[in-house]
Coordinates of C-alpha atoms in Angstrom, one line a residue:
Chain A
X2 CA -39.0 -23.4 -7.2
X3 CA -39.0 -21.5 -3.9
X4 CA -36.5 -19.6 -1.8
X5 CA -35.0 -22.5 -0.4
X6 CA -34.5 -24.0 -3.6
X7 CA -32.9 -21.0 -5.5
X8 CA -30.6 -20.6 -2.3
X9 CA -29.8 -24.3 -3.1
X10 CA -28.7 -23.4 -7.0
X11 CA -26.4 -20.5 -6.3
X12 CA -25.0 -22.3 -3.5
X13 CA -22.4 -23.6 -5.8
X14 CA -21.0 -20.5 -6.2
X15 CA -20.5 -19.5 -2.8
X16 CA -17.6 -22.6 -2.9
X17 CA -15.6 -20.3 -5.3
X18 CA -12.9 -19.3 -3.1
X19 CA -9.6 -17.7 -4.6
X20 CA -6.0 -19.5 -3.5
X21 CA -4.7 -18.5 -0.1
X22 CA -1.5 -17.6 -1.6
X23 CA -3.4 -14.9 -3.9
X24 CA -5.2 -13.5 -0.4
X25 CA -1.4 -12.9 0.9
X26 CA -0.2 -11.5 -2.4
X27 CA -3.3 -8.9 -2.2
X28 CA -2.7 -8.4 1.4
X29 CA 0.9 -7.4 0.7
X30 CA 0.0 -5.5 -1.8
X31 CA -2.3 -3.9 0.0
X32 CA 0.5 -2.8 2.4
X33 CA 2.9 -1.9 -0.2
X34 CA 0.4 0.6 -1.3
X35 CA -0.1 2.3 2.2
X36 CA 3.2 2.1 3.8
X37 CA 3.7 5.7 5.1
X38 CA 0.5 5.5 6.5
X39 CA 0.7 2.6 8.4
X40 CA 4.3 3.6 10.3
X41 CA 3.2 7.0 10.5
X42 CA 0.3 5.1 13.3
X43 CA 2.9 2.6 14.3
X44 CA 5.4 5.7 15.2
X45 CA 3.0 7.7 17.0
X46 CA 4.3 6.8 20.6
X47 CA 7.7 7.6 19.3
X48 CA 6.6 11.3 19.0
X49 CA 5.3 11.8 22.5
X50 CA 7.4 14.5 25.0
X51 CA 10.7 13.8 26.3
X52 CA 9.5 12.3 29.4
X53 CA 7.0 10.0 28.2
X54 CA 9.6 7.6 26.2
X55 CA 11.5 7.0 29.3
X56 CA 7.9 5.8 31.0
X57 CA 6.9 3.8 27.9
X58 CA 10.7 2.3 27.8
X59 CA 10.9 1.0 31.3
X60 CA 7.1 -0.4 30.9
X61 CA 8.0 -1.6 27.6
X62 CA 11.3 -3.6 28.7
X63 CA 8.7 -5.2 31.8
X64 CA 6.2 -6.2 29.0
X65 CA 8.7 -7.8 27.0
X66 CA 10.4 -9.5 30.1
X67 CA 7.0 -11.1 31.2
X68 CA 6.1 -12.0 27.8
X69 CA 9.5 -13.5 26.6
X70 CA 12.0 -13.0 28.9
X71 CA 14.2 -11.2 25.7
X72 CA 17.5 -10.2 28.2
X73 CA 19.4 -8.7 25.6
X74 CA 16.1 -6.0 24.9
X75 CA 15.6 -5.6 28.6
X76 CA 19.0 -4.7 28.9
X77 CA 18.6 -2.1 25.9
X78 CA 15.6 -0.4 27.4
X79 CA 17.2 -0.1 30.7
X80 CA 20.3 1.0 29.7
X81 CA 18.3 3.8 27.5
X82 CA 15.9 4.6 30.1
X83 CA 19.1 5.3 32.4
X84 CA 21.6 7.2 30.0
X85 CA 20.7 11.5 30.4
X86 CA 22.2 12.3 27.2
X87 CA 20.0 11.4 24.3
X88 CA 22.8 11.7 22.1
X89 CA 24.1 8.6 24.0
X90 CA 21.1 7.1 23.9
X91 CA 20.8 7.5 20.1
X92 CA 24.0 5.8 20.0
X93 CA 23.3 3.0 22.1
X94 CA 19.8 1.7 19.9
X95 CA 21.7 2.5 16.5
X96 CA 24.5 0.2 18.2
X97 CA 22.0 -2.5 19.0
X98 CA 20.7 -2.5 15.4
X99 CA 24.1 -2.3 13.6
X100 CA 24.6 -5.4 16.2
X101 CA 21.4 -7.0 14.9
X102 CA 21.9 -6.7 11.5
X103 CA 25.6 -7.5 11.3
X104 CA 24.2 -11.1 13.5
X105 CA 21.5 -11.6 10.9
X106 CA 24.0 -11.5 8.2
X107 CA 25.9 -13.9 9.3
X108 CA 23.3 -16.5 9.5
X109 CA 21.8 -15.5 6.5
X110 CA 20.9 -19.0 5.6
X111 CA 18.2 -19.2 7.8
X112 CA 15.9 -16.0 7.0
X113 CA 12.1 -16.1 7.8
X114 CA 9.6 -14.2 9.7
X115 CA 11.4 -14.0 13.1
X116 CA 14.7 -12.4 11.1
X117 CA 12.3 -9.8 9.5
X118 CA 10.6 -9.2 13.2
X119 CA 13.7 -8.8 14.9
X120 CA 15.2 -6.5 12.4
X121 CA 12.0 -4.0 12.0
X122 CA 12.3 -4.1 16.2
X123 CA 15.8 -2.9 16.2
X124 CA 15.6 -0.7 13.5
X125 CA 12.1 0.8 15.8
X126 CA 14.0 1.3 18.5
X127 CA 17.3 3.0 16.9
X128 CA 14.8 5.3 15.0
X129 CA 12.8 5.8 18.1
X130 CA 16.0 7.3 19.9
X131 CA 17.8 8.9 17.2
X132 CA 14.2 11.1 16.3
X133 CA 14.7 12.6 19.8
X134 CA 18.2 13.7 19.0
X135 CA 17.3 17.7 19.2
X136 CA 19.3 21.0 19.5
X137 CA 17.1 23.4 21.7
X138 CA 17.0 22.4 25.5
X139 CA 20.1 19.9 25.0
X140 CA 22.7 23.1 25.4
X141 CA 26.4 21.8 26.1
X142 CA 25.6 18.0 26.1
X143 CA 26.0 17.6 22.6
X144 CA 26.9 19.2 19.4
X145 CA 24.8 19.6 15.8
X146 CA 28.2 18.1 14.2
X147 CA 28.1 14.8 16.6
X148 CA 24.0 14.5 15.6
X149 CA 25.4 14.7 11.4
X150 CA 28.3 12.0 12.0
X151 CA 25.7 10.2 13.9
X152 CA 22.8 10.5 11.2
X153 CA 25.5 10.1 8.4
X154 CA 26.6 6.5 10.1
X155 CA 22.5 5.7 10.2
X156 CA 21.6 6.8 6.9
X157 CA 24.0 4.1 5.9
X158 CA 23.1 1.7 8.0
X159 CA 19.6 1.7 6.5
X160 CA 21.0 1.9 3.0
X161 CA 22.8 -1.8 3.9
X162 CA 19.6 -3.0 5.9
X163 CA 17.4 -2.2 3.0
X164 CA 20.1 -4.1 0.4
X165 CA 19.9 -7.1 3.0
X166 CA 15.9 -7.6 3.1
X167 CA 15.6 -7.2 -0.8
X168 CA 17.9 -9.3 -1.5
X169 CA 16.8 -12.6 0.4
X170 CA 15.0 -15.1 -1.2
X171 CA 11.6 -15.5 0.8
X172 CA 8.7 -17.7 0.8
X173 CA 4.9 -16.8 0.9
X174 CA 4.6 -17.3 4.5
X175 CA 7.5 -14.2 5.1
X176 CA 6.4 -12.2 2.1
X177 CA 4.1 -10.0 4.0
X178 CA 6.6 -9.4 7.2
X179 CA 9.4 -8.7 4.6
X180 CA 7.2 -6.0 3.1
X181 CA 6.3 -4.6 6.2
X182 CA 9.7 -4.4 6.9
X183 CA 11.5 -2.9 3.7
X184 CA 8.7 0.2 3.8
X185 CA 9.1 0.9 7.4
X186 CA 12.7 1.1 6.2
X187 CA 12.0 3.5 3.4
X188 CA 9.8 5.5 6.0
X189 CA 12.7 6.0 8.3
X190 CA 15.1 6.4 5.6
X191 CA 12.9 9.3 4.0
X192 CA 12.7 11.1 7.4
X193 CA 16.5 10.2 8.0
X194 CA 17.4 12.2 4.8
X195 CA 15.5 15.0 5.9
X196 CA 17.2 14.8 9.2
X197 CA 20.6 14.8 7.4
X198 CA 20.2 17.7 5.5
X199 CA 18.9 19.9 8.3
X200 CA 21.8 19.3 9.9
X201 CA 24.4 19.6 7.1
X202 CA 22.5 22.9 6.4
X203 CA 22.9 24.1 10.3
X204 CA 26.6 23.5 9.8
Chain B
X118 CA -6.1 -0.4 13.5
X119 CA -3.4 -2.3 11.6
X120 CA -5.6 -5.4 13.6
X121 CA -9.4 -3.7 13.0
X122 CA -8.5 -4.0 9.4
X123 CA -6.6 -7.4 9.2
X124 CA -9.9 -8.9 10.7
X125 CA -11.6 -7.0 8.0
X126 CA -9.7 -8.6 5.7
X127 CA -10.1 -12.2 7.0
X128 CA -13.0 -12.0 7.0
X129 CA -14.2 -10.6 4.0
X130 CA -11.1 -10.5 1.5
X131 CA -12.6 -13.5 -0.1
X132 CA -16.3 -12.9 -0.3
X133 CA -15.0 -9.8 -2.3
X134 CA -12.3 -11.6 -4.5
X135 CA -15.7 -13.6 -5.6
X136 CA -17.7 -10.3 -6.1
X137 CA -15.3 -8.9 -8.0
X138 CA -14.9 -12.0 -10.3
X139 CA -18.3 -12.3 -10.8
X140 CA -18.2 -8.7 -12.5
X141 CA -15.0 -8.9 -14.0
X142 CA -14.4 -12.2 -14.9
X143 CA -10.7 -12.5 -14.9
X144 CA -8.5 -13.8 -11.9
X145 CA -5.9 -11.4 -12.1
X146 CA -8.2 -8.1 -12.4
X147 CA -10.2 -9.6 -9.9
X148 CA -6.9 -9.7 -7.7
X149 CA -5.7 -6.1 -8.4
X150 CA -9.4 -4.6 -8.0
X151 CA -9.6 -6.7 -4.4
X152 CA -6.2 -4.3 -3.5
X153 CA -7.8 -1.5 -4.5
X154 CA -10.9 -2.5 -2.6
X155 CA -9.0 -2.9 0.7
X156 CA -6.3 -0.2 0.0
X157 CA -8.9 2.6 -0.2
X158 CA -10.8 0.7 2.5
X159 CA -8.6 1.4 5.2
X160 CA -7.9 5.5 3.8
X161 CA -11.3 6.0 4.9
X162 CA -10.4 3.7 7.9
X163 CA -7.8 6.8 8.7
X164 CA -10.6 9.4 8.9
X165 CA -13.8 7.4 9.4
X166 CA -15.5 5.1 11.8
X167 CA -16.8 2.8 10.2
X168 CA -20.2 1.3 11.3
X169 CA -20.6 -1.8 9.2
X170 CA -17.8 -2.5 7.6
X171 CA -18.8 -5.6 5.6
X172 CA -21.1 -3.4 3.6
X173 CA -18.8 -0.6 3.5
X174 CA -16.3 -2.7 1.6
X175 CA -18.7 -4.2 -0.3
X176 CA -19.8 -0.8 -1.3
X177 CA -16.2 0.4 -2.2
X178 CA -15.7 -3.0 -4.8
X179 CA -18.9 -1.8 -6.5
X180 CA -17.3 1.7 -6.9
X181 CA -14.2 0.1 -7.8
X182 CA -15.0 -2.2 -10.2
X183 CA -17.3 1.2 -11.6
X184 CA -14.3 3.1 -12.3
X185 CA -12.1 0.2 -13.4
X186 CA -15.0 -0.4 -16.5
X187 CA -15.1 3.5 -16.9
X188 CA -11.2 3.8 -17.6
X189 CA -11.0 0.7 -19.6
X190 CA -11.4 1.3 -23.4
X191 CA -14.3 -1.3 -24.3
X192 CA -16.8 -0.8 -21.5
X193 CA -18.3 -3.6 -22.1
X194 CA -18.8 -5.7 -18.7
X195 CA -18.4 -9.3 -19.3
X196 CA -20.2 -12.4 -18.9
X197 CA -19.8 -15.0 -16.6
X198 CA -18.7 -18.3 -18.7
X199 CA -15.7 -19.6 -17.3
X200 CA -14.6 -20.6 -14.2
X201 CA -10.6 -19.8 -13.0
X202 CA -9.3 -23.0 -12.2
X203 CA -7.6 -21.2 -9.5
X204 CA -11.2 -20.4 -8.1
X205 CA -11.3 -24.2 -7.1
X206 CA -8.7 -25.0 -5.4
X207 CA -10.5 -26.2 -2.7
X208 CA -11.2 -29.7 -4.5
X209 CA -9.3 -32.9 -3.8
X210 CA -9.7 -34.8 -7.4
X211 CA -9.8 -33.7 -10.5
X212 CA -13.3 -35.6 -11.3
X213 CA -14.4 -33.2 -8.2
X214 CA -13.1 -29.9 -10.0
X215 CA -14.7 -31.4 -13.0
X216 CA -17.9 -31.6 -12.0
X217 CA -18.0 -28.7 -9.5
X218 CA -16.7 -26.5 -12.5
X219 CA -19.2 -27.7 -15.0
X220 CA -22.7 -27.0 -12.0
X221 CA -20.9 -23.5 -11.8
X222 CA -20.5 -23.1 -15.0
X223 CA -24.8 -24.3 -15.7
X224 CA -25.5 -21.3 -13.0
X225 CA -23.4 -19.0 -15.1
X226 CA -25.6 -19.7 -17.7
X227 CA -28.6 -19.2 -16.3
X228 CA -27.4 -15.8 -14.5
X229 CA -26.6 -14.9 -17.9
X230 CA -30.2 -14.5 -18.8
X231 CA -31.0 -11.9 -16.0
X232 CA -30.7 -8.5 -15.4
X233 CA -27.3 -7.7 -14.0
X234 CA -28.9 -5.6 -11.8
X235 CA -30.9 -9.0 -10.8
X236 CA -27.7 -10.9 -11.3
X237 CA -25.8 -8.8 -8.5
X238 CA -29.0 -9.0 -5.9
X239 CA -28.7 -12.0 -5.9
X240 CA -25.6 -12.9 -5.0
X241 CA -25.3 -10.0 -2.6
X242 CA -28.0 -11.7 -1.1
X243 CA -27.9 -15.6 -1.3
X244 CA -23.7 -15.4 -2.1
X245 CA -21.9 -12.9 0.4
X246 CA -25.7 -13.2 2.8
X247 CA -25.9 -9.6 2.7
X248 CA -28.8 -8.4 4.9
X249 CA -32.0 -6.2 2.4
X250 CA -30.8 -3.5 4.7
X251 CA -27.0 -4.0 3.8
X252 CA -27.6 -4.2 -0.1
X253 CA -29.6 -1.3 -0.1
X254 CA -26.7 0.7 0.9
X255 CA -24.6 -0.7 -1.6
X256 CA -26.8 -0.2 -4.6
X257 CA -27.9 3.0 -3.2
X258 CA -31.9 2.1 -3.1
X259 CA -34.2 2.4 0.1
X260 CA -34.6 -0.9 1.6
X261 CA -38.2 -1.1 0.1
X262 CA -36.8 -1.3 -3.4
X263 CA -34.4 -3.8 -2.5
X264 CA -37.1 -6.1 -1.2
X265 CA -38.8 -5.9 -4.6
X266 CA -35.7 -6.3 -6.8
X267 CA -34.7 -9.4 -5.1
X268 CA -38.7 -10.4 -4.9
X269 CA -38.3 -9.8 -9.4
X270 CA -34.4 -11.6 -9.1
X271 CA -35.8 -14.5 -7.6
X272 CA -39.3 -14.7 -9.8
X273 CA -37.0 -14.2 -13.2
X274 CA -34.6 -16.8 -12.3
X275 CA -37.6 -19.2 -11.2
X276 CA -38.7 -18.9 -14.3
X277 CA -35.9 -20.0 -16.3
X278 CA -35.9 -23.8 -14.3

C-alpha cells in the first residue's frame, strides 16, 4: 500500500459533509453570539464628525441611485443632507422608519429577506441621525426636552420593531438576516436607553 | 470584515464540522463546537491579522474541542463507530447511503487501531489537505516532526491492510 493508495482509503471520509441547513444554524449562531461586535464595525461611519455624514449621505443616496434607483431613499438622504437642524433631521429618519415599519406590518404576509433588509436600513438610518442629536454647539436650535420626547417616541418604536421581527414565522433561507436584524435592534436599543436616561437626568 | 470572515466560513465551516466530528463523535456537539470555533475565530479577527486563516481555525477547533473534553465530566474522548446519517446527506438512494456509510464506517475501524495522535495527522493531512507546514502549527511541532509522524501514520495504517 503506498501514498496514493492510503489517500484512496480515507477518501471516503472527505465525502462527510454536514446538512447545509446545520452550516446556517451555526452561522447564525455564530452571529447571535457576537452581535455588539459586529454593529459596533457596521456603526463606525455613523460616529464620524458632523461634517462627514452630510458627505457620506449625499454619496450614499448617489450609490444607491445608480445601483437601484431606490427614489423614496434618495429622497431621504437629500432631504437629510439639506435640513441644518439635526434635531429635524433626527425626526425626518425616525419618520421614515416608523413609515417602514408601519408598511411592513401591513403586508405582513409576505415576510422574507428583503422585509428584514429594508427594516435594519431604516432602522440604520434613524439611529444614524438620532446618535448625532447633541446639546453643546447646537445652542438655541433645539431643546434637551425635545431630544427626550424624541428618544422616548424611538425607544418605543424599537420596542414594537423588535415584537414584529420575533414574532414572524421564518424560514432557513431568512433565519440569518432576521438575526442580524433583531441584535442590531438590541444594539441600538441598549445605546437608546442610555441616551434616554442622560437626558431624563439633564432635565 | 463581516465579508473576510463569511468567506472564511464558506470555505472552511465544513472541513471543520468534519474535524470536529471526528473527535467528538456526536452531530450536535460537533455543531455547537464548530460555533465556538468560528465565534472565537473572528474575536481574534477584531485584534489580529490573520496570515493563514485555514490553519488558524483549524488550530482554534483543536483548542476547542481541548477544553470542551477538559470541562466534560468523563474525559474520555470517543471512538469513531458511527456515522450521523445527517453526515450523508449528499447521497441520492438509500442503497447509496448504505453502502457509503458501511466503507466509512470499515475506515473507522481501522483508524481505531492508531494512535490518535496518528489518527488526527492523517486527516489533517489527506482529509482537510493541510500543508506539513500547516499541521505543524496546529499540533504545535516543527515541521521536521510532522514529516515523521505522518511518515509513522501512514506506515501503521499500511500495516493494518
Amino acid at each position: 500500500m503506498n501514498d496514493k493508495q492510503v489517500k484512496l482509503k480515507l477518501h471516503v471520509l472527505k465525502s462527510i459533509k454536514p446538512e447545509t441547513n446545520t452550516l446556517h444554524e451555526i452561522h447564525g449562531k455564530v452571529f447571535s453570539n457576537i452581535p455588539q461586535n459586529v454593529h459596533r464595525n457596521r456603526a463606525k461611519w455613523l460616529h464620524l464628525p458632523f461634517f462627514i455624514p452630510v458627505v457620506s449621505s449625499i454619496a450614499l443616496a448617489i450609490m444607491i441611485f445608480i445601483l437601484g434607483g431606490f427614489f423614496s431613499t434618495i429622497v431621504l438622504y437629500t432631504k437629510i443632507a439639506m435640513t441644518p437642524d439635526q434635531h429635524e433631521k433626527a425626526q425626518i429618519a425616525f419618520a421614515y422608519a416608523q413609515e417602514t415599519l408601519s408598511e411592513q406590518e401591513k403586508n405582513s404576509n409576505k415576510v422574507n429577506n428583503n422585509t428584514y433588509e429594508t427594516l435594519s436600513q431604516s432602522v440604520e438610518i434613524a439611529n444614524a441621525q438620532m446618535s448625532q442629536l447633541k446639546l453643546k454647539g447646537e445652542k438655541g436650535k433645539y431643546t434637551q426636552h425635545q431630544c427626550l420626547t424624541l428618544y422616548h417616541e424611538y425607544y418605543k418604536y424599537l420596542q414594537q420593531l423588535k415584537r414584529y421581527t420575533s414574532s414572524k414565522a421564518t424560514n432557513s433561507n431568512s433565519l440569518q438576516t432576521r438575526n442580524a436584524l433583531l441584535s442590531e435592534i438590541n444594539t441600538f436599543d441598549e445605546q437608546a436607553e442610555i441616551k434616554l436616561h442622560m437626558y431624563k437626568d439633564k432635565e | 470584515m463581516e465579508e473576510q470572515f463569511n468567506k472564511a466560513y464558506q470555505s472552511y465551516a465544513s472541513g471543520i464540522f468534519r474535524y470536529i466530528y471526528f473527535k467528538v463523535s456526536d452531530y450536535d456537539i460537533a455543531s455547537d463546537l464548530t460555533a465556538d470555533t468560528f465565534t472565537r475565530f473572528w474575536k481574534v479577527m477584531q485584534s489580529e491579522s490573520i496570515t493563514n486563516k485555514k490553519a488558524f481555525i483549524y488550530s482554534v477547533a483543536k483548542g476547542i474541542v481541548i477544553d470542551y473534553y477538559r470541562k466534560k465530566k468523563n474525559k474520555k474522548s470517543v471512538k469513531l463507530e458511527k456515522v450521523d446519517e445527517r453526515l450523508l446527506s449528499f447521497t441520492d438512494t438509500n442503497e447509496e447511503k448504505y453502502s457509503i456509510k458501511q466503507e466509512i464506517e470499515q475506515v473507522f475501524v481501522q483508524l481505531n487501531k492508531i494512535k490518535k495522535e496518528y489518527q488526527e495527522i492523517l486527516v489533517l493531512y489527506y482529509i482537510e489537505e493541510l500543508k506539513v507546514k500547516e499541521i505543524s502549527f496546529i499540533i504545535n511541532k516543527s515541521e521536521n516532526n510532522t514529516r515523521v509522524l505522518l511518515h509513522r501514520a501512514v506506515n501503521a495504517l499500511k500495516k493494518l491492510v
